[in-house]
């Protein structure tokens, strides 16, 4: 019931600012028709107060598109009763199809938008980027596809990459925790192997050392042999012995173990580490670890440090405001995708409100000039290639909760 009331309120509010409020309402409730066209602007003439949006509002990824649209609407300020800006949204449905995404860019350029947010998917983003560069209209994609922004000076990407996560993680454990020697455990899939390579490279760049590395099958559940190899390769035998009835303490020549896998694997690996009496070391990971399922493991046994692109329980003021406003608008807690979309739209809206991008060329230049934008996902800058540059959230488990440490 609350969700229905929220949507009704959104429709009433948006109808005040759009000449065809029924079209935007259709988009909010699961867009099924043609692309929204709410302005009589001359074809191709950019209106500095219009923003385009390409999302999969139908097709196999429609649920993601609907949630992303929620984030765009919130960023555009349509829930703010004191809203003075006359920003207009032109919404196009990519239908989760690459060719449709490219056609949407052409349509939005003709409708006169100053810039475009989206698409989400890798293939859709690639075709949209090629068309946006050809038409010289700024496009801010929301995909993890590497190299997408290399396609031209009008193409941008706002997405936290695995490389950024690893860079943040290694920087924290070396500079803040003063760790320097690492072991690595990872499955044999391509993504995990790439994360392991990035970890090796970043540790080496910061003068750390990898003392051991081991891969395992993707479907593996028994890690006892891998852990035994870890013990045999890295255990340091200490002089003297234990008291009668006590086990000999083990010492290892590494400070932390990086596990390039998801929380599901970590939940299987940690008990086996404990069984083999491997303790006192930090366990390191990335976004796949950020799950409440980890909380079933003991804090002391886990000693986890991991990163993610967004954390709803963050202590950053901008993140707190975003989470509160999103929940007030939609009755649910936002996830990382919604936060990334919110920041992308927020940067575009900021440029529009400041009248800093009167032409598409000037809008592009203003995006490139962004430094330390205070977003829900942290401080954002853009590289000269058009990729967003940011640090991940550093998280740990303490007192039965996942918390942010940096």
mmCIF file of C-alpha atoms in Angstrom:
data_model
loop_
_atom_site.group_PDB
_atom_site.id
_atom_site.type_symbol
_atom_site.label_atom_id
_atom_site.label_comp_id
_atom_site.label_asym_id
_atom_site.label_seq_id
_atom_site.Cartn_x
_atom_site.Cartn_y
_atom_site.Cartn_z
ATOM 1 C CA UNK A 1 0.000 0.000 0.000
ATOM 2 C CA UNK A 2 2.843 2.387 0.893
ATOM 3 C CA UNK A 3 4.508 1.743 -2.475
ATOM 4 C CA UNK A 4 1.253 2.584 -4.309
ATOM 5 C CA UNK A 5 0.897 5.840 -2.403
ATOM 6 C CA UNK A 6 4.496 6.739 -3.135
ATOM 7 C CA UNK A 7 4.013 6.191 -6.864
ATOM 8 C CA UNK A 8 0.795 8.181 -6.856
ATOM 9 C CA UNK A 9 2.635 11.042 -5.170
ATOM 10 C CA UNK A 10 5.419 10.868 -7.723
ATOM 11 C CA UNK A 11 2.926 11.057 -10.589
ATOM 12 C CA UNK A 12 1.175 14.077 -9.110
ATOM 13 C CA UNK A 13 4.462 15.886 -8.533
ATOM 14 C CA UNK A 14 5.903 15.111 -11.964
ATOM 15 C CA UNK A 15 2.716 16.145 -13.732
ATOM 16 C CA UNK A 16 3.361 19.689 -12.510
ATOM 17 C CA UNK A 17 6.698 19.882 -14.333
ATOM 18 C CA UNK A 18 6.038 17.913 -17.521
ATOM 19 C CA UNK A 19 3.644 18.848 -20.313
ATOM 20 C CA UNK A 20 2.726 15.176 -20.718
ATOM 21 C CA UNK A 21 2.740 13.774 -17.209
ATOM 22 C CA UNK A 22 1.034 10.557 -18.302
ATOM 23 C CA UNK A 23 4.151 9.543 -20.263
ATOM 24 C CA UNK A 24 6.453 9.876 -17.260
ATOM 25 C CA UNK A 25 3.938 8.008 -15.119
ATOM 26 C CA UNK A 26 3.977 5.175 -17.653
ATOM 27 C CA UNK A 27 7.746 5.030 -17.370
ATOM 28 C CA UNK A 28 7.695 4.899 -13.574
ATOM 29 C CA UNK A 29 5.188 2.063 -13.530
ATOM 30 C CA UNK A 30 7.024 -0.084 -16.091
ATOM 31 C CA UNK A 31 7.263 1.642 -19.454
ATOM 32 C CA UNK A 32 5.662 -0.352 -22.286
ATOM 33 C CA UNK A 33 5.345 2.040 -25.200
ATOM 34 C CA UNK A 34 7.436 4.279 -27.421
ATOM 35 C CA UNK A 35 10.161 6.559 -26.108
ATOM 36 C CA UNK A 36 8.953 9.526 -24.125
ATOM 37 C CA UNK A 37 8.860 12.721 -26.202
ATOM 38 C CA UNK A 38 7.830 15.650 -24.039
ATOM 39 C CA UNK A 39 9.209 18.654 -25.842
ATOM 40 C CA UNK A 40 8.740 20.376 -29.196
ATOM 41 C CA UNK A 41 12.439 21.348 -29.349
ATOM 42 C CA UNK A 42 13.854 21.446 -32.876
ATOM 43 C CA UNK A 43 15.575 18.220 -33.899
ATOM 44 C CA UNK A 44 19.249 18.216 -32.940
ATOM 45 C CA UNK A 45 19.190 21.637 -31.225
ATOM 46 C CA UNK A 46 20.393 20.983 -27.674
ATOM 47 C CA UNK A 47 18.280 22.386 -24.862
ATOM 48 C CA UNK A 48 20.603 22.880 -21.852
ATOM 49 C CA UNK A 49 17.808 21.956 -19.420
ATOM 50 C CA UNK A 50 16.928 18.562 -20.917
ATOM 51 C CA UNK A 51 18.516 15.276 -19.918
ATOM 52 C CA UNK A 52 18.132 11.992 -21.782
ATOM 53 C CA UNK A 53 17.992 8.571 -20.201
ATOM 54 C CA UNK A 54 18.345 5.144 -21.851
ATOM 55 C CA UNK A 55 17.337 2.213 -19.652
ATOM 56 C CA UNK A 56 15.984 -1.342 -20.150
ATOM 57 C CA UNK A 57 12.383 -0.665 -19.127
ATOM 58 C CA UNK A 58 11.137 -3.765 -20.963
ATOM 59 C CA UNK A 59 12.903 -7.017 -21.772
ATOM 60 C CA UNK A 60 14.914 -9.369 -19.600
ATOM 61 C CA UNK A 61 16.555 -6.603 -17.534
ATOM 62 C CA UNK A 62 13.449 -4.460 -17.028
ATOM 63 C CA UNK A 63 13.589 -4.780 -13.228
ATOM 64 C CA UNK A 64 17.055 -3.166 -13.224
ATOM 65 C CA UNK A 65 15.867 -0.419 -15.548
ATOM 66 C CA UNK A 66 12.887 0.399 -13.360
ATOM 67 C CA UNK A 67 15.094 0.688 -10.268
ATOM 68 C CA UNK A 68 17.630 2.794 -12.156
ATOM 69 C CA UNK A 69 14.835 5.132 -13.268
ATOM 70 C CA UNK A 70 13.861 5.576 -9.621
ATOM 71 C CA UNK A 71 17.399 6.783 -8.917
ATOM 72 C CA UNK A 72 17.386 9.209 -11.865
ATOM 73 C CA UNK A 73 14.045 10.713 -10.805
ATOM 74 C CA UNK A 74 15.328 11.195 -7.252
ATOM 75 C CA UNK A 75 18.555 12.825 -8.483
ATOM 76 C CA UNK A 76 16.596 15.176 -10.755
ATOM 77 C CA UNK A 77 14.878 16.584 -7.672
ATOM 78 C CA UNK A 78 11.277 15.675 -8.461
ATOM 79 C CA UNK A 79 10.609 14.840 -4.802
ATOM 80 C CA UNK A 80 11.741 18.284 -3.627
ATOM 81 C CA UNK A 81 8.707 20.564 -3.024
ATOM 82 C CA UNK A 82 10.999 23.610 -3.268
ATOM 83 C CA UNK A 83 12.339 22.522 -6.654
ATOM 84 C CA UNK A 84 13.052 25.564 -8.837
ATOM 85 C CA UNK A 85 14.856 23.890 -11.731
ATOM 86 C CA UNK A 86 12.879 23.159 -14.869
ATOM 87 C CA UNK A 87 14.950 20.119 -15.827
ATOM 88 C CA UNK A 88 13.159 17.824 -18.242
ATOM 89 C CA UNK A 89 13.765 14.098 -18.593
ATOM 90 C CA UNK A 90 13.473 12.362 -21.963
ATOM 91 C CA UNK A 91 13.260 8.617 -21.352
ATOM 92 C CA UNK A 92 14.041 5.932 -23.937
ATOM 93 C CA UNK A 93 13.530 2.191 -23.485
ATOM 94 C CA UNK A 94 16.491 0.148 -24.736
ATOM 95 C CA UNK A 95 14.384 -3.033 -24.443
ATOM 96 C CA UNK A 96 17.631 -4.725 -23.315
ATOM 97 C CA UNK A 97 18.733 -4.750 -26.978
ATOM 98 C CA UNK A 98 21.999 -3.216 -28.319
ATOM 99 C CA UNK A 99 20.485 -2.004 -31.605
ATOM 100 C CA UNK A 100 17.624 -0.362 -29.723
ATOM 101 C CA UNK A 101 20.103 1.461 -27.457
ATOM 102 C CA UNK A 102 21.894 2.926 -30.485
ATOM 103 C CA UNK A 103 18.584 4.025 -32.004
ATOM 104 C CA UNK A 104 17.667 5.622 -28.668
ATOM 105 C CA UNK A 105 20.790 7.811 -28.803
ATOM 106 C CA UNK A 106 19.793 9.045 -32.259
ATOM 107 C CA UNK A 107 16.247 9.741 -31.066
ATOM 108 C CA UNK A 108 17.392 11.647 -27.981
ATOM 109 C CA UNK A 109 19.898 13.689 -29.973
ATOM 110 C CA UNK A 110 17.089 14.671 -32.339
ATOM 111 C CA UNK A 111 14.880 15.544 -29.357
ATOM 112 C CA UNK A 112 17.517 18.035 -28.228
ATOM 113 C CA UNK A 113 18.798 16.589 -24.935
ATOM 114 C CA UNK A 114 22.060 18.073 -23.675
ATOM 115 C CA UNK A 115 23.434 14.721 -22.441
ATOM 116 C CA UNK A 116 22.389 11.097 -21.876
ATOM 117 C CA UNK A 117 22.524 8.815 -18.817
ATOM 118 C CA UNK A 118 22.797 5.076 -19.558
ATOM 119 C CA UNK A 119 22.605 2.380 -20.751
ATOM 120 C CA UNK A 120 23.305 -0.309 -18.139
ATOM 121 C CA UNK A 121 24.304 -3.418 -20.115
ATOM 122 C CA UNK A 122 27.728 -3.944 -21.689
ATOM 123 C CA UNK A 123 26.533 -4.615 -25.245
ATOM 124 C CA UNK A 124 23.934 -1.838 -25.095
ATOM 125 C CA UNK A 125 26.559 0.582 -23.796
ATOM 126 C CA UNK A 126 28.964 -0.294 -26.601
ATOM 127 C CA UNK A 127 26.497 0.442 -29.414
ATOM 128 C CA UNK A 128 25.182 3.535 -27.638
ATOM 129 C CA UNK A 129 28.721 4.823 -27.112
ATOM 130 C CA UNK A 130 29.567 4.456 -30.788
ATOM 131 C CA UNK A 131 26.444 6.382 -31.795
ATOM 132 C CA UNK A 132 26.933 9.086 -29.139
ATOM 133 C CA UNK A 133 30.502 9.688 -30.272
ATOM 134 C CA UNK A 134 29.376 9.940 -33.894
ATOM 135 C CA UNK A 135 26.673 12.477 -32.966
ATOM 136 C CA UNK A 136 28.935 14.264 -30.427
ATOM 137 C CA UNK A 137 26.506 14.048 -27.526
ATOM 138 C CA UNK A 138 27.823 13.339 -23.987
ATOM 139 C CA UNK A 139 26.900 9.822 -22.844
ATOM 140 C CA UNK A 140 27.518 8.590 -19.291
ATOM 141 C CA UNK A 141 27.328 4.801 -19.329
ATOM 142 C CA UNK A 142 26.727 2.671 -16.244
ATOM 143 C CA UNK A 143 28.497 -0.527 -17.221
ATOM 144 C CA UNK A 144 31.402 -2.550 -15.877
ATOM 145 C CA UNK A 145 32.709 -3.054 -19.439
ATOM 146 C CA UNK A 146 36.364 -2.070 -19.500
ATOM 147 C CA UNK A 147 37.511 0.338 -22.203
ATOM 148 C CA UNK A 148 34.045 1.671 -23.007
ATOM 149 C CA UNK A 149 35.164 5.260 -22.404
ATOM 150 C CA UNK A 150 38.128 4.811 -24.745
ATOM 151 C CA UNK A 151 35.746 4.993 -27.697
ATOM 152 C CA UNK A 152 35.802 8.781 -27.877
ATOM 153 C CA UNK A 153 35.824 12.076 -26.007
ATOM 154 C CA UNK A 154 32.020 12.198 -25.635
ATOM 155 C CA UNK A 155 31.774 8.834 -23.860
ATOM 156 C CA UNK A 156 31.996 8.538 -20.062
ATOM 157 C CA UNK A 157 31.566 5.735 -17.558
ATOM 158 C CA UNK A 158 30.521 5.923 -13.918
ATOM 159 C CA UNK A 159 31.111 2.491 -12.438
ATOM 160 C CA UNK A 160 33.463 1.192 -9.745
ATOM 161 C CA UNK A 161 35.749 -1.353 -11.393
ATOM 162 C CA UNK A 162 37.509 -4.329 -9.881
ATOM 163 C CA UNK A 163 40.798 -2.483 -10.354
ATOM 164 C CA UNK A 164 39.538 0.418 -8.216
ATOM 165 C CA UNK A 165 38.394 -1.989 -5.495
ATOM 166 C CA UNK A 166 41.747 -3.779 -5.396
ATOM 167 C CA UNK A 167 43.627 -0.477 -5.399
ATOM 168 C CA UNK A 168 41.609 0.779 -2.403
ATOM 169 C CA UNK A 169 41.992 -2.527 -0.536
ATOM 170 C CA UNK A 170 45.769 -2.777 -0.975
ATOM 171 C CA UNK A 171 46.272 0.885 -0.117
ATOM 172 C CA UNK A 172 44.335 0.443 3.146
ATOM 173 C CA UNK A 173 46.002 -2.764 4.346
ATOM 174 C CA UNK A 174 49.510 -1.519 3.540
ATOM 175 C CA UNK A 175 49.208 2.129 4.634
ATOM 176 C CA UNK A 176 46.702 1.836 7.498
ATOM 177 C CA UNK A 177 47.189 -1.737 8.791
ATOM 178 C CA UNK A 178 50.920 -1.839 7.921
ATOM 179 C CA UNK A 179 50.724 -5.290 6.318
ATOM 180 C CA UNK A 180 53.259 -6.190 3.642
ATOM 181 C CA UNK A 181 53.271 -9.944 2.920
ATOM 182 C CA UNK A 182 50.299 -11.663 1.297
ATOM 183 C CA UNK A 183 48.995 -15.037 0.182
ATOM 184 C CA UNK A 184 46.336 -15.428 -2.530
ATOM 185 C CA UNK A 185 43.598 -18.020 -3.026
ATOM 186 C CA UNK A 186 41.217 -17.824 -5.990
ATOM 187 C CA UNK A 187 38.921 -19.915 -8.220
ATOM 188 C CA UNK A 188 39.855 -20.647 -11.828
ATOM 189 C CA UNK A 189 37.224 -18.440 -13.489
ATOM 190 C CA UNK A 190 38.300 -15.459 -15.587
ATOM 191 C CA UNK A 191 37.011 -12.741 -13.239
ATOM 192 C CA UNK A 192 38.788 -14.166 -10.184
ATOM 193 C CA UNK A 193 42.011 -14.654 -12.123
ATOM 194 C CA UNK A 194 41.847 -11.035 -13.256
ATOM 195 C CA UNK A 195 41.278 -9.856 -9.652
ATOM 196 C CA UNK A 196 44.262 -11.920 -8.512
ATOM 197 C CA UNK A 197 46.464 -10.371 -11.226
ATOM 198 C CA UNK A 198 45.322 -6.885 -10.209
ATOM 199 C CA UNK A 199 46.127 -7.731 -6.575
ATOM 200 C CA UNK A 200 49.641 -8.954 -7.500
ATOM 201 C CA UNK A 201 50.277 -5.796 -9.496
ATOM 202 C CA UNK A 202 49.029 -3.383 -6.832
ATOM 203 C CA UNK A 203 50.902 -5.135 -4.013
ATOM 204 C CA UNK A 204 54.091 -4.970 -6.077
ATOM 205 C CA UNK A 205 53.504 -1.301 -6.887
ATOM 206 C CA UNK A 206 53.346 -0.563 -3.162
ATOM 207 C CA UNK A 207 56.472 -2.612 -2.399
ATOM 208 C CA UNK A 208 54.568 -5.465 -0.776
ATOM 209 C CA UNK A 209 55.254 -9.149 -1.470
ATOM 210 C CA UNK A 210 53.181 -12.135 -2.585
ATOM 211 C CA UNK A 211 54.599 -15.205 -0.822
ATOM 212 C CA UNK A 212 52.089 -17.843 -2.014
ATOM 213 C CA UNK A 213 49.238 -18.221 -4.495
ATOM 214 C CA UNK A 214 46.884 -21.089 -5.265
ATOM 215 C CA UNK A 215 43.882 -21.555 -7.553
ATOM 216 C CA UNK A 216 40.997 -23.992 -7.077
ATOM 217 C CA UNK A 217 38.128 -25.404 -9.132
ATOM 218 C CA UNK A 218 35.063 -23.207 -9.510
ATOM 219 C CA UNK A 219 32.801 -25.892 -8.008
ATOM 220 C CA UNK A 220 35.169 -26.833 -5.182
ATOM 221 C CA UNK A 221 33.807 -27.209 -1.632
ATOM 222 C CA UNK A 222 36.668 -28.995 0.155
ATOM 223 C CA UNK A 223 39.689 -26.703 0.573
ATOM 224 C CA UNK A 224 41.663 -28.842 3.021
ATOM 225 C CA UNK A 225 44.419 -29.756 0.540
ATOM 226 C CA UNK A 226 44.835 -26.128 -0.554
ATOM 227 C CA UNK A 227 45.089 -25.020 3.060
ATOM 228 C CA UNK A 228 47.652 -27.734 3.794
ATOM 229 C CA UNK A 229 49.737 -26.446 0.884
ATOM 230 C CA UNK A 230 49.425 -22.951 2.334
ATOM 231 C CA UNK A 231 50.635 -24.202 5.723
ATOM 232 C CA UNK A 232 53.518 -26.212 4.294
ATOM 233 C CA UNK A 233 54.717 -23.343 2.112
ATOM 234 C CA UNK A 234 54.427 -20.523 4.620
ATOM 235 C CA UNK A 235 54.686 -21.922 8.171
ATOM 236 C CA UNK A 236 57.631 -20.731 10.235
ATOM 237 C CA UNK A 237 58.811 -23.278 12.823
ATOM 238 C CA UNK A 238 59.495 -21.607 16.151
ATOM 239 C CA UNK A 239 62.091 -22.749 18.667
ATOM 240 C CA UNK A 240 60.749 -24.342 21.846
ATOM 241 C CA UNK A 241 57.468 -26.137 22.336
ATOM 242 C CA UNK A 242 54.017 -25.859 23.823
ATOM 243 C CA UNK A 243 52.971 -26.640 27.356
ATOM 244 C CA UNK A 244 51.673 -30.184 27.948
ATOM 245 C CA UNK A 245 48.136 -30.529 26.609
ATOM 246 C CA UNK A 246 48.460 -27.468 24.406
ATOM 247 C CA UNK A 247 48.884 -27.392 20.646
ATOM 248 C CA UNK A 248 51.975 -25.802 19.159
ATOM 249 C CA UNK A 249 51.209 -22.239 17.992
ATOM 250 C CA UNK A 250 51.686 -21.670 14.286
ATOM 251 C CA UNK A 251 53.393 -18.699 12.713
ATOM 252 C CA UNK A 252 53.213 -17.762 9.056
ATOM 253 C CA UNK A 253 55.392 -15.569 6.881
ATOM 254 C CA UNK A 254 52.407 -13.657 5.528
ATOM 255 C CA UNK A 255 50.093 -11.114 7.115
ATOM 256 C CA UNK A 256 46.900 -11.589 5.116
ATOM 257 C CA UNK A 257 45.160 -13.973 2.728
ATOM 258 C CA UNK A 258 43.361 -12.477 -0.269
ATOM 259 C CA UNK A 259 40.425 -14.685 -1.353
ATOM 260 C CA UNK A 260 39.166 -13.546 -4.759
ATOM 261 C CA UNK A 261 35.747 -15.151 -4.477
ATOM 262 C CA UNK A 262 32.238 -14.533 -3.135
ATOM 263 C CA UNK A 263 30.913 -14.750 0.416
ATOM 264 C CA UNK A 264 29.611 -18.280 -0.334
ATOM 265 C CA UNK A 265 33.156 -19.573 -0.826
ATOM 266 C CA UNK A 266 34.449 -17.590 2.160
ATOM 267 C CA UNK A 267 31.843 -19.279 4.364
ATOM 268 C CA UNK A 268 33.282 -22.650 3.348
ATOM 269 C CA UNK A 269 36.947 -21.667 3.536
ATOM 270 C CA UNK A 270 37.007 -19.963 6.959
ATOM 271 C CA UNK A 271 35.871 -23.003 9.023
ATOM 272 C CA UNK A 272 38.476 -25.119 7.241
ATOM 273 C CA UNK A 273 41.180 -22.564 8.058
ATOM 274 C CA UNK A 274 40.143 -22.724 11.706
ATOM 275 C CA UNK A 275 40.173 -26.540 11.640
ATOM 276 C CA UNK A 276 43.748 -26.461 10.302
ATOM 277 C CA UNK A 277 44.703 -24.024 13.087
ATOM 278 C CA UNK A 278 45.375 -21.139 10.715
ATOM 279 C CA UNK A 279 44.606 -18.055 12.784
ATOM 280 C CA UNK A 280 45.811 -14.533 13.483
ATOM 281 C CA UNK A 281 45.820 -13.468 9.827
ATOM 282 C CA UNK A 282 43.653 -10.986 7.989
ATOM 283 C CA UNK A 283 41.306 -12.228 5.285
ATOM 284 C CA UNK A 284 40.899 -9.848 2.364
ATOM 285 C CA UNK A 285 38.201 -9.640 -0.303
ATOM 286 C CA UNK A 286 36.177 -7.406 -2.606
ATOM 287 C CA UNK A 287 32.493 -6.670 -3.235
ATOM 288 C CA UNK A 288 31.384 -10.303 -3.424
ATOM 289 C CA UNK A 289 31.992 -10.512 0.325
ATOM 290 C CA UNK A 290 29.500 -7.816 1.259
ATOM 291 C CA UNK A 291 26.661 -10.024 2.476
ATOM 292 C CA UNK A 292 24.891 -10.520 5.785
ATOM 293 C CA UNK A 293 25.605 -14.243 5.304
ATOM 294 C CA UNK A 294 29.153 -13.551 6.526
ATOM 295 C CA UNK A 295 27.756 -12.641 9.916
ATOM 296 C CA UNK A 296 27.258 -16.320 10.785
ATOM 297 C CA UNK A 297 31.053 -16.560 11.123
ATOM 298 C CA UNK A 298 32.769 -15.401 14.295
ATOM 299 C CA UNK A 299 34.257 -11.902 14.054
ATOM 300 C CA UNK A 300 37.516 -13.044 15.634
ATOM 301 C CA UNK A 301 37.846 -15.996 13.284
ATOM 302 C CA UNK A 302 36.980 -13.952 10.205
ATOM 303 C CA UNK A 303 39.168 -10.830 10.705
ATOM 304 C CA UNK A 304 37.867 -9.638 7.350
ATOM 305 C CA UNK A 305 38.649 -6.507 5.371
ATOM 306 C CA UNK A 306 36.850 -6.092 2.063
ATOM 307 C CA UNK A 307 35.670 -3.392 -0.316
ATOM 308 C CA UNK A 308 32.496 -2.477 -2.182
ATOM 309 C CA UNK A 309 31.255 0.301 -4.429
ATOM 310 C CA UNK A 310 28.504 1.328 -2.011
ATOM 311 C CA UNK A 311 27.527 0.772 1.609
ATOM 312 C CA UNK A 312 24.091 1.819 2.827
ATOM 313 C CA UNK A 313 25.339 1.928 6.436
ATOM 314 C CA UNK A 314 28.129 4.369 5.587
ATOM 315 C CA UNK A 315 29.129 7.298 7.795
ATOM 316 C CA UNK A 316 29.621 9.597 4.777
ATOM 317 C CA UNK A 317 27.071 12.460 5.002
ATOM 318 C CA UNK A 318 26.218 12.291 1.285
ATOM 319 C CA UNK A 319 25.558 8.559 1.505
ATOM 320 C CA UNK A 320 23.392 8.978 4.598
ATOM 321 C CA UNK A 321 21.303 11.652 2.854
ATOM 322 C CA UNK A 322 20.903 9.513 -0.262
ATOM 323 C CA UNK A 323 19.810 6.427 1.690
ATOM 324 C CA UNK A 324 17.331 8.440 3.784
ATOM 325 C CA UNK A 325 15.846 10.239 0.776
ATOM 326 C CA UNK A 326 15.662 7.064 -1.308
ATOM 327 C CA UNK A 327 13.869 5.205 1.466
ATOM 328 C CA UNK A 328 11.465 8.095 2.004
ATOM 329 C CA UNK A 329 10.642 8.118 -1.712
ATOM 330 C CA UNK A 330 10.452 4.398 -2.445
ATOM 331 C CA UNK A 331 10.159 2.563 0.848
ATOM 332 C CA UNK A 332 13.275 0.435 0.333
ATOM 333 C CA UNK A 333 17.033 0.607 0.853
ATOM 334 C CA UNK A 334 19.053 1.378 -2.306
ATOM 335 C CA UNK A 335 21.697 -0.942 -3.689
ATOM 336 C CA UNK A 336 25.006 -0.248 -5.427
ATOM 337 C CA UNK A 337 23.493 -0.003 -8.912
ATOM 338 C CA UNK A 338 20.928 2.566 -7.796
ATOM 339 C CA UNK A 339 23.638 4.549 -6.019
ATOM 340 C CA UNK A 340 25.858 4.581 -9.137
ATOM 341 C CA UNK A 341 22.922 5.750 -11.294
ATOM 342 C CA UNK A 342 21.983 8.400 -8.716
ATOM 343 C CA UNK A 343 25.519 9.820 -8.794
ATOM 344 C CA UNK A 344 25.685 9.808 -12.595
ATOM 345 C CA UNK A 345 22.387 11.668 -12.834
ATOM 346 C CA UNK A 346 23.371 13.916 -9.934
ATOM 347 C CA UNK A 347 26.524 15.118 -11.688
ATOM 348 C CA UNK A 348 24.552 15.840 -14.865
ATOM 349 C CA UNK A 349 21.847 17.695 -12.934
ATOM 350 C CA UNK A 350 24.477 19.766 -11.123
ATOM 351 C CA UNK A 351 25.962 20.931 -14.441
ATOM 352 C CA UNK A 352 22.493 21.788 -15.760
ATOM 353 C CA UNK A 353 21.526 23.741 -12.643
ATOM 354 C CA UNK A 354 24.771 25.705 -12.738
ATOM 355 C CA UNK A 355 24.180 26.558 -16.415
ATOM 356 C CA UNK A 356 27.717 25.294 -16.969
ATOM 357 C CA UNK A 357 26.928 23.200 -20.035
ATOM 358 C CA UNK A 358 25.074 25.384 -22.498
ATOM 359 C CA UNK A 359 26.207 23.268 -25.443
ATOM 360 C CA UNK A 360 27.015 19.566 -25.683
ATOM 361 C CA UNK A 361 30.681 20.382 -26.114
ATOM 362 C CA UNK A 362 30.707 22.567 -22.998
ATOM 363 C CA UNK A 363 28.754 19.914 -21.083
ATOM 364 C CA UNK A 364 31.397 17.343 -22.039
ATOM 365 C CA UNK A 365 34.181 19.689 -20.917
ATOM 366 C CA UNK A 366 32.417 20.314 -17.610
ATOM 367 C CA UNK A 367 32.161 16.576 -16.952
ATOM 368 C CA UNK A 368 35.903 16.228 -17.541
ATOM 369 C CA UNK A 369 36.510 19.060 -15.071
ATOM 370 C CA UNK A 370 34.653 17.309 -12.235
ATOM 371 C CA UNK A 371 36.931 16.669 -9.266
ATOM 372 C CA UNK A 372 35.958 15.169 -5.913
ATOM 373 C CA UNK A 373 32.203 15.314 -6.588
ATOM 374 C CA UNK A 374 30.558 14.356 -3.251
ATOM 375 C CA UNK A 375 28.417 11.432 -4.350
ATOM 376 C CA UNK A 376 26.515 8.675 -2.597
ATOM 377 C CA UNK A 377 29.296 6.304 -3.708
ATOM 378 C CA UNK A 378 32.104 8.549 -2.505
ATOM 379 C CA UNK A 379 34.229 11.287 -4.057
ATOM 380 C CA UNK A 380 34.185 11.113 -7.843
ATOM 381 C CA UNK A 381 36.544 12.581 -10.447
ATOM 382 C CA UNK A 382 36.906 11.836 -14.138
ATOM 383 C CA UNK A 383 40.104 10.855 -15.888
ATOM 384 C CA UNK A 384 41.000 12.379 -19.250
ATOM 385 C CA UNK A 385 39.715 9.175 -20.872
ATOM 386 C CA UNK A 386 36.228 9.683 -19.376
ATOM 387 C CA UNK A 387 36.330 6.986 -16.681
ATOM 388 C CA UNK A 388 35.121 7.836 -13.194
ATOM 389 C CA UNK A 389 37.851 7.599 -10.595
ATOM 390 C CA UNK A 390 36.888 6.878 -7.001
ATOM 391 C CA UNK A 391 37.846 4.856 -3.956
ATOM 392 C CA UNK A 392 35.771 1.933 -2.760
ATOM 393 C CA UNK A 393 34.209 1.662 0.704
ATOM 394 C CA UNK A 394 36.446 -0.311 3.083
ATOM 395 C CA UNK A 395 34.388 -2.655 5.262
ATOM 396 C CA UNK A 396 34.858 -5.187 8.050
ATOM 397 C CA UNK A 397 32.785 -7.314 10.415
ATOM 398 C CA UNK A 398 32.553 -6.219 14.041
ATOM 399 C CA UNK A 399 30.157 -7.187 16.833
ATOM 400 C CA UNK A 400 27.992 -9.141 14.440
ATOM 401 C CA UNK A 401 27.633 -6.300 11.939
ATOM 402 C CA UNK A 402 29.239 -5.193 8.701
ATOM 403 C CA UNK A 403 30.667 -1.720 9.270
ATOM 404 C CA UNK A 404 32.661 0.835 7.311
ATOM 405 C CA UNK A 405 36.214 1.481 8.472
ATOM 406 C CA UNK A 406 37.277 3.931 5.758
#
